[in-house]
mmCIF file with all atom_site columns, C-alpha atoms in Angstrom:
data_model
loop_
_atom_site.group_PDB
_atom_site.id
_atom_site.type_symbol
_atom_site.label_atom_id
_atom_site.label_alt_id
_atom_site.label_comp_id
_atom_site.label_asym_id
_atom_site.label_entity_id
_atom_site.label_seq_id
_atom_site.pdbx_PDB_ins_code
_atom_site.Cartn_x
_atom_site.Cartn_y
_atom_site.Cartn_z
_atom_site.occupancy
_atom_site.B_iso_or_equiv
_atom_site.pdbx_formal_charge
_atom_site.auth_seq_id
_atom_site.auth_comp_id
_atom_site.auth_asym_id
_atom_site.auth_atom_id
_atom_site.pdbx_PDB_model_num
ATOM 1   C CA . UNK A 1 1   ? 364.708 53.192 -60.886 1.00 0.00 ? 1   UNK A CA 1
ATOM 2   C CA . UNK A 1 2   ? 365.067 50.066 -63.506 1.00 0.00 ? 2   UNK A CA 1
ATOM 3   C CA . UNK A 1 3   ? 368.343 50.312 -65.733 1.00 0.00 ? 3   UNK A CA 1
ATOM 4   C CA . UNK A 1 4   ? 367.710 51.266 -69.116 1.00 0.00 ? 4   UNK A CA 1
ATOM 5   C CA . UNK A 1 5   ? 368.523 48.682 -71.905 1.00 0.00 ? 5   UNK A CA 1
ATOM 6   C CA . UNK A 1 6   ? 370.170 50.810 -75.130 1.00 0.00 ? 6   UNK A CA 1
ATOM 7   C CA . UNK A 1 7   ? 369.500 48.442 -77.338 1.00 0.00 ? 7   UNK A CA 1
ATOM 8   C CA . UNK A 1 8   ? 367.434 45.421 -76.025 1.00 0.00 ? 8   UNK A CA 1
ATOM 9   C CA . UNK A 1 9   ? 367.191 42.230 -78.340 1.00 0.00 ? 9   UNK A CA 1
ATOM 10  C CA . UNK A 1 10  ? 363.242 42.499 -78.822 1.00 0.00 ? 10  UNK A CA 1
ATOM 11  C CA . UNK A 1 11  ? 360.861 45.430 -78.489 1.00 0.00 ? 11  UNK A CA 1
ATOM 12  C CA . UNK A 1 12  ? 357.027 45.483 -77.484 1.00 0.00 ? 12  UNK A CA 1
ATOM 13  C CA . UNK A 1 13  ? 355.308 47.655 -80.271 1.00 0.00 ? 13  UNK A CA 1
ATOM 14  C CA . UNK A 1 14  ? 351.909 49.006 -79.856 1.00 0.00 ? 14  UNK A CA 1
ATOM 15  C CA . UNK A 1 15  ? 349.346 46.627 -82.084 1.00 0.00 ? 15  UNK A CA 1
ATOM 16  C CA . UNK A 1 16  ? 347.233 50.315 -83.224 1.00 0.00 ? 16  UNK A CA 1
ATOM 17  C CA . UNK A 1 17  ? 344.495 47.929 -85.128 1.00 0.00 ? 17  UNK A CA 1
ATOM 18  C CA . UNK A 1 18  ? 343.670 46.240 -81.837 1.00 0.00 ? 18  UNK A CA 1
ATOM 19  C CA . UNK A 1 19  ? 343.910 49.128 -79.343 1.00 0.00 ? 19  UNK A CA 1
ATOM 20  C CA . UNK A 1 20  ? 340.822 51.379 -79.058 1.00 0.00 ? 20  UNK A CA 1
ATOM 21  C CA . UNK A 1 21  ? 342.241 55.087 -77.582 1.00 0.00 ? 21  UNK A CA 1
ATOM 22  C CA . UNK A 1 22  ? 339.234 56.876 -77.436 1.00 0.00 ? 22  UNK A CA 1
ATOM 23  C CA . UNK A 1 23  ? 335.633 56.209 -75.377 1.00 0.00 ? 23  UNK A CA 1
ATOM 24  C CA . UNK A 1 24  ? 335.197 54.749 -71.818 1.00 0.00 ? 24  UNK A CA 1
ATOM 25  C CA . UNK A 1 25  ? 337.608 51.825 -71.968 1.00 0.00 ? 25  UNK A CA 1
ATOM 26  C CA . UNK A 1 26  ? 340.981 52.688 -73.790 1.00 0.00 ? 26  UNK A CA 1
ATOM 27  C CA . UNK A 1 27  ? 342.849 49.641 -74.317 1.00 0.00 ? 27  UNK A CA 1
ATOM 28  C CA . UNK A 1 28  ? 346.522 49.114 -75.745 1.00 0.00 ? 28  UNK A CA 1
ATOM 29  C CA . UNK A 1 29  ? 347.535 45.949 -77.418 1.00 0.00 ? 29  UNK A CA 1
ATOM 30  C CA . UNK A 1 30  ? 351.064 45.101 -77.914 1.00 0.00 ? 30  UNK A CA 1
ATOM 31  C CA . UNK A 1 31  ? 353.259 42.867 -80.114 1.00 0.00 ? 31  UNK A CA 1
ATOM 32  C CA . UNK A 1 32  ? 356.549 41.505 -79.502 1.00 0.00 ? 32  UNK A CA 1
ATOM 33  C CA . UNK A 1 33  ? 358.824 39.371 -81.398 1.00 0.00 ? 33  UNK A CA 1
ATOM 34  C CA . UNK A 1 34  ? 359.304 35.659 -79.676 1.00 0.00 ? 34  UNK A CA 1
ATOM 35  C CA . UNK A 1 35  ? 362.504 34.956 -77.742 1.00 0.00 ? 35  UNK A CA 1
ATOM 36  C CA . UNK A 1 36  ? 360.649 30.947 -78.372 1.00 0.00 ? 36  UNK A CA 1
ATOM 37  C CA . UNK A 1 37  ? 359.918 31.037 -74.701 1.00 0.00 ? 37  UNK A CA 1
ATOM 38  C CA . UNK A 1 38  ? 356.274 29.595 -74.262 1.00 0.00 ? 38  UNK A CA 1
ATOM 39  C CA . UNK A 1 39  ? 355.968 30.455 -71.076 1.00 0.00 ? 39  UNK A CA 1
ATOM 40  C CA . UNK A 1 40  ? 357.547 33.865 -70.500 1.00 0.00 ? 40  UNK A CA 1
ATOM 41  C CA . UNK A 1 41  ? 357.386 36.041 -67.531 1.00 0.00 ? 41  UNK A CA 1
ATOM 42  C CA . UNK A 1 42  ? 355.929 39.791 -67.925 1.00 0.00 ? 42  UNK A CA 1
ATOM 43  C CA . UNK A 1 43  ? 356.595 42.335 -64.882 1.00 0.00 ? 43  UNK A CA 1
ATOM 44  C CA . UNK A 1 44  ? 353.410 45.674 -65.736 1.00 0.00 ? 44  UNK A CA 1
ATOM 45  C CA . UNK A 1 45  ? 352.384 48.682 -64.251 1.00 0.00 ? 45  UNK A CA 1
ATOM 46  C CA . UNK A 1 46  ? 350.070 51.302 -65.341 1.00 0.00 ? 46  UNK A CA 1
ATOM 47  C CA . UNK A 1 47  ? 348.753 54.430 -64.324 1.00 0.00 ? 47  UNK A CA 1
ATOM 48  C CA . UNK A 1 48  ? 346.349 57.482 -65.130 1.00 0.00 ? 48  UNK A CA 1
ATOM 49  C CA . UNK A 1 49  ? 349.204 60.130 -64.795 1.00 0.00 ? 49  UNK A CA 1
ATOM 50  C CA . UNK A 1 50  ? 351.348 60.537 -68.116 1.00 0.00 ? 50  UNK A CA 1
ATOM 51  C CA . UNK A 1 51  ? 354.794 60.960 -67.595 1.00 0.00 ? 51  UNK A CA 1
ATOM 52  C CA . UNK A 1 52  ? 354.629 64.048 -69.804 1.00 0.00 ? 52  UNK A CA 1
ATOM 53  C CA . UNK A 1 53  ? 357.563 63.228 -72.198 1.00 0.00 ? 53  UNK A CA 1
ATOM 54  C CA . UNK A 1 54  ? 358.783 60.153 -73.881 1.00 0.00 ? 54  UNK A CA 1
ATOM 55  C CA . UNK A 1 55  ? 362.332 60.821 -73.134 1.00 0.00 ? 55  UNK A CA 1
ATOM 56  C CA . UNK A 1 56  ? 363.779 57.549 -71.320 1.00 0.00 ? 56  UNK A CA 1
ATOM 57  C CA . UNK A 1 57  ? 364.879 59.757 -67.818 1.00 0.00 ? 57  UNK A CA 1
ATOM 58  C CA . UNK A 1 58  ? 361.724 60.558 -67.960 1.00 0.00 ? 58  UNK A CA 1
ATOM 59  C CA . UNK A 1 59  ? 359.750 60.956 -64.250 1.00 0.00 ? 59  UNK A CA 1
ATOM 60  C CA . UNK A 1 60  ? 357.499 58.238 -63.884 1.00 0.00 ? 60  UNK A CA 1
ATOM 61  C CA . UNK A 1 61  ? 354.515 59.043 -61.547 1.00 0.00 ? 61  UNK A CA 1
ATOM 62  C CA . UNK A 1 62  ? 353.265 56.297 -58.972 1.00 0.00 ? 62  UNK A CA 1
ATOM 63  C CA . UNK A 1 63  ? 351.646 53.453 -60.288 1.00 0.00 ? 63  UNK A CA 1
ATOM 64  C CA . UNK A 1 64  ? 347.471 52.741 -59.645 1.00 0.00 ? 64  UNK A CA 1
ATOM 65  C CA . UNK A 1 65  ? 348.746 48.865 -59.953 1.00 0.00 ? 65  UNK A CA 1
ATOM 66  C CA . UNK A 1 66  ? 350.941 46.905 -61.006 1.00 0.00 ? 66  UNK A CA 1
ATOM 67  C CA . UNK A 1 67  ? 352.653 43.324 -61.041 1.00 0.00 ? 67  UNK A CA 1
ATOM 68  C CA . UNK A 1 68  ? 353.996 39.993 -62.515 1.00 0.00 ? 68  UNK A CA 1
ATOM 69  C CA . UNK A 1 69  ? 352.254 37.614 -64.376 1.00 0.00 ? 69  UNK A CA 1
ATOM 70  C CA . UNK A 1 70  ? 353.617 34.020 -66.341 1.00 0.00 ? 70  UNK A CA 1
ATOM 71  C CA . UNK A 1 71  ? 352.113 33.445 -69.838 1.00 0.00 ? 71  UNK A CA 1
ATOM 72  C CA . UNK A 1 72  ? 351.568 29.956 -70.894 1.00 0.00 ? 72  UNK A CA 1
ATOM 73  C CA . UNK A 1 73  ? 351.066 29.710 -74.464 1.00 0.00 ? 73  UNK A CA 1
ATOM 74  C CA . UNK A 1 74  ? 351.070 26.307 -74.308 1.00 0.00 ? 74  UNK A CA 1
ATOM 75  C CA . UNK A 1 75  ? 348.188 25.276 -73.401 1.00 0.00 ? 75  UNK A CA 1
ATOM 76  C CA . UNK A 1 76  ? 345.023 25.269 -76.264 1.00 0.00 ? 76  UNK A CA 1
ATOM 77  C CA . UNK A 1 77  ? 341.962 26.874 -75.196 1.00 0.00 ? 77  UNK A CA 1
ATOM 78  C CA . UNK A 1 78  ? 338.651 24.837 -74.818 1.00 0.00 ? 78  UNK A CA 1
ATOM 79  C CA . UNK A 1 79  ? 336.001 25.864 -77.126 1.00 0.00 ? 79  UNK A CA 1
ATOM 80  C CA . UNK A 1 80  ? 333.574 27.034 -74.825 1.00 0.00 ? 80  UNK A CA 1
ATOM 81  C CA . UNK A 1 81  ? 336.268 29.555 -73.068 1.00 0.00 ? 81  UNK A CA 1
ATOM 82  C CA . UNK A 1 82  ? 335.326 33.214 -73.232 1.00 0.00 ? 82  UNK A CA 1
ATOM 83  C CA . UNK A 1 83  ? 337.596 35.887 -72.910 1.00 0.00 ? 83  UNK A CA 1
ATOM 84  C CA . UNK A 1 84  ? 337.781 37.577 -69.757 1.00 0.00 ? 84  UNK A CA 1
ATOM 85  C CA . UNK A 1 85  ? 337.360 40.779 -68.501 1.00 0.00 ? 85  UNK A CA 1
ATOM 86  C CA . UNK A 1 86  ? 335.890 41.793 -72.043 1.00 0.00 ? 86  UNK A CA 1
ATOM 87  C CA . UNK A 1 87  ? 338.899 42.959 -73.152 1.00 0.00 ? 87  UNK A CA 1
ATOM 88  C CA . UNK A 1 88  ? 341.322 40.238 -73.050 1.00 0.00 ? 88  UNK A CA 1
ATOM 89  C CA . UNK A 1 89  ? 340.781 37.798 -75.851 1.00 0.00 ? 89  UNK A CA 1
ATOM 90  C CA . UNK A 1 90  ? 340.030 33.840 -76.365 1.00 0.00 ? 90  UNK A CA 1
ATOM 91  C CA . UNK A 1 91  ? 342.740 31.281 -76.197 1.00 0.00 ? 91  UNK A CA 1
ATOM 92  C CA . UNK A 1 92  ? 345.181 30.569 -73.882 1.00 0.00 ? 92  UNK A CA 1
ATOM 93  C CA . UNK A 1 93  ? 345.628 31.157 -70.351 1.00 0.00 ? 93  UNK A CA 1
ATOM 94  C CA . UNK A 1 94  ? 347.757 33.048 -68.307 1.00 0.00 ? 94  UNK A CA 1
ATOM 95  C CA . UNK A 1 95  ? 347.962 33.937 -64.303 1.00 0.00 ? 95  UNK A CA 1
ATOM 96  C CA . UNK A 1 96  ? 347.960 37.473 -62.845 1.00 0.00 ? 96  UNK A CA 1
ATOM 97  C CA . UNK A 1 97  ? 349.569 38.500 -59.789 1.00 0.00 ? 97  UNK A CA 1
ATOM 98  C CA . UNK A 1 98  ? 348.762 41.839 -58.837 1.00 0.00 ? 98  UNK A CA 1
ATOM 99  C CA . UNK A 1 99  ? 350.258 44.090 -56.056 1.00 0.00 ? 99  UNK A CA 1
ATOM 100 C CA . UNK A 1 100 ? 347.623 43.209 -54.157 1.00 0.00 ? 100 UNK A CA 1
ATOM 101 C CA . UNK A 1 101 ? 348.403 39.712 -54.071 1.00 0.00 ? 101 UNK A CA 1
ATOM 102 C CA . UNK A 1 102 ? 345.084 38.373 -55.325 1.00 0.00 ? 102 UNK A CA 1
ATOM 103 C CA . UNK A 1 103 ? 345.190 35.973 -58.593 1.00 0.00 ? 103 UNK A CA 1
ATOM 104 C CA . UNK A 1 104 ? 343.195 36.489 -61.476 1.00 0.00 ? 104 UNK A CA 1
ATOM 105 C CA . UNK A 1 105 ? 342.909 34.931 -64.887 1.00 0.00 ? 105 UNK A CA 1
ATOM 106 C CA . UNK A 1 106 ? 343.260 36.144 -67.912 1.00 0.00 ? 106 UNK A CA 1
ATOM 107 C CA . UNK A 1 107 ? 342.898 34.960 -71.645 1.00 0.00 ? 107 UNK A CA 1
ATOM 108 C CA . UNK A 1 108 ? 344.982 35.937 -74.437 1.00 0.00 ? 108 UNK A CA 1
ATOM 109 C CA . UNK A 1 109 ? 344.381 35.063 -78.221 1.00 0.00 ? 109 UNK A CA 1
ATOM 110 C CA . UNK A 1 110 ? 346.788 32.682 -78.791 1.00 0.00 ? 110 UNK A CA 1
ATOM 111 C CA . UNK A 1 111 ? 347.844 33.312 -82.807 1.00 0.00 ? 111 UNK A CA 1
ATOM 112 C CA . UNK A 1 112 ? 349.155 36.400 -81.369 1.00 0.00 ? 112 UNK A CA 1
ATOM 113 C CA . UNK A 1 113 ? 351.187 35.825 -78.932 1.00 0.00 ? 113 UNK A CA 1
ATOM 114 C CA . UNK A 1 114 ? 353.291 38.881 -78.890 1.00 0.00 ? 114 UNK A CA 1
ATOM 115 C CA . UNK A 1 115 ? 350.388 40.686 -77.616 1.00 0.00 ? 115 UNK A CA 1
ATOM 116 C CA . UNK A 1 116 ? 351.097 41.157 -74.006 1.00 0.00 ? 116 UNK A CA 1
ATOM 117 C CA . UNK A 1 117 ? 348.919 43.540 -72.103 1.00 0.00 ? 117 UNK A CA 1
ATOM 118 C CA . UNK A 1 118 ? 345.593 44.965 -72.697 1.00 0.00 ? 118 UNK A CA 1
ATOM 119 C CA . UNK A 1 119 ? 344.607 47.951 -70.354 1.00 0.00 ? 119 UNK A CA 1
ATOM 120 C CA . UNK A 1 120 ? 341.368 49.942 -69.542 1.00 0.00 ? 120 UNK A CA 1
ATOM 121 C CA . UNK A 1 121 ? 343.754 53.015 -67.958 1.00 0.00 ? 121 UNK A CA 1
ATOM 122 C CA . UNK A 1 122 ? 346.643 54.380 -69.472 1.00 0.00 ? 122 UNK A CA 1
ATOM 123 C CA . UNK A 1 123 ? 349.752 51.636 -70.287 1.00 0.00 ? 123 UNK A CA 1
ATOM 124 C CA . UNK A 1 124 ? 352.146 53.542 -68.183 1.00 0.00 ? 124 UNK A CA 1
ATOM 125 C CA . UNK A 1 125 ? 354.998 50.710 -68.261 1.00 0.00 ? 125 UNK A CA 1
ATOM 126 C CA . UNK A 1 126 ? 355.876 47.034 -69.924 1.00 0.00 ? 126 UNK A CA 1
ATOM 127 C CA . UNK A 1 127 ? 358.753 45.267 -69.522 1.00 0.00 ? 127 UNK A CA 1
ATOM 128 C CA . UNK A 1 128 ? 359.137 41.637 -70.108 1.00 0.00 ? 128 UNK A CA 1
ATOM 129 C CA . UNK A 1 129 ? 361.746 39.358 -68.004 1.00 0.00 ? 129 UNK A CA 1
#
């Protein structure tokens, strides 16, 4: 079970203008303050099963997936990039390692930095190295 942090120095909020929680794909955005790393480490999980309270000892059911992944916001997007997935958005580039092991890539807008994960199942869990 990961320690909990009382009072960690930045906190991921949900973005609620860029997360869609109703229809077929549900998606979460979230913002976090910059530690001025450009190149941060993420660890996610997420699954279909809520937890069924928000206390922090709270049960948390098995994951459907989950992994690591490295952001780079370095690096500019070319023009012609889309964003993808269809829910991740245009700019800069970042690479996914799932559970599985496979790689994938994904986009993120790069003006927003702070927003780490976008989901099409239920954000179960994001913590950020």
């Amino acid at each position: 079970m990961p320690t909990i942090v009382d009072n960690p120095p930045r906190v991921a909020v949900v973005e609620n203008s860029l997360s869609a929680t109703s229809g077929d794909k549900i998606q979460y955005a979230f913002t976090i303050p910059s530690s001025g790393n450009s190149s941060p480490s993420i660890i996610w999980a997420f699954s279909d099963a809520n937890p069924g309270s928000s206390a922090k000892d709270a049960k948390i059911h098995i994951h459907i997936d989950k992994g690591t992944t490295k952001m780079n916001f370095v690096k500019a997007a070319d023009a012609n990039t889309t964003g993808g997935g269809g829910s991740h958005r245009l700019g800069t580039t970042s690479t996914n390692t799932t559970s599985s092991g496979s790689n994938d890539s994904s986009t993120l807008f790069p003006s927003s930095c702070g927003i780490l994960a976008f989901s099409t199942l239920v954000c179960g869990l994001l913590v950020l190295i």
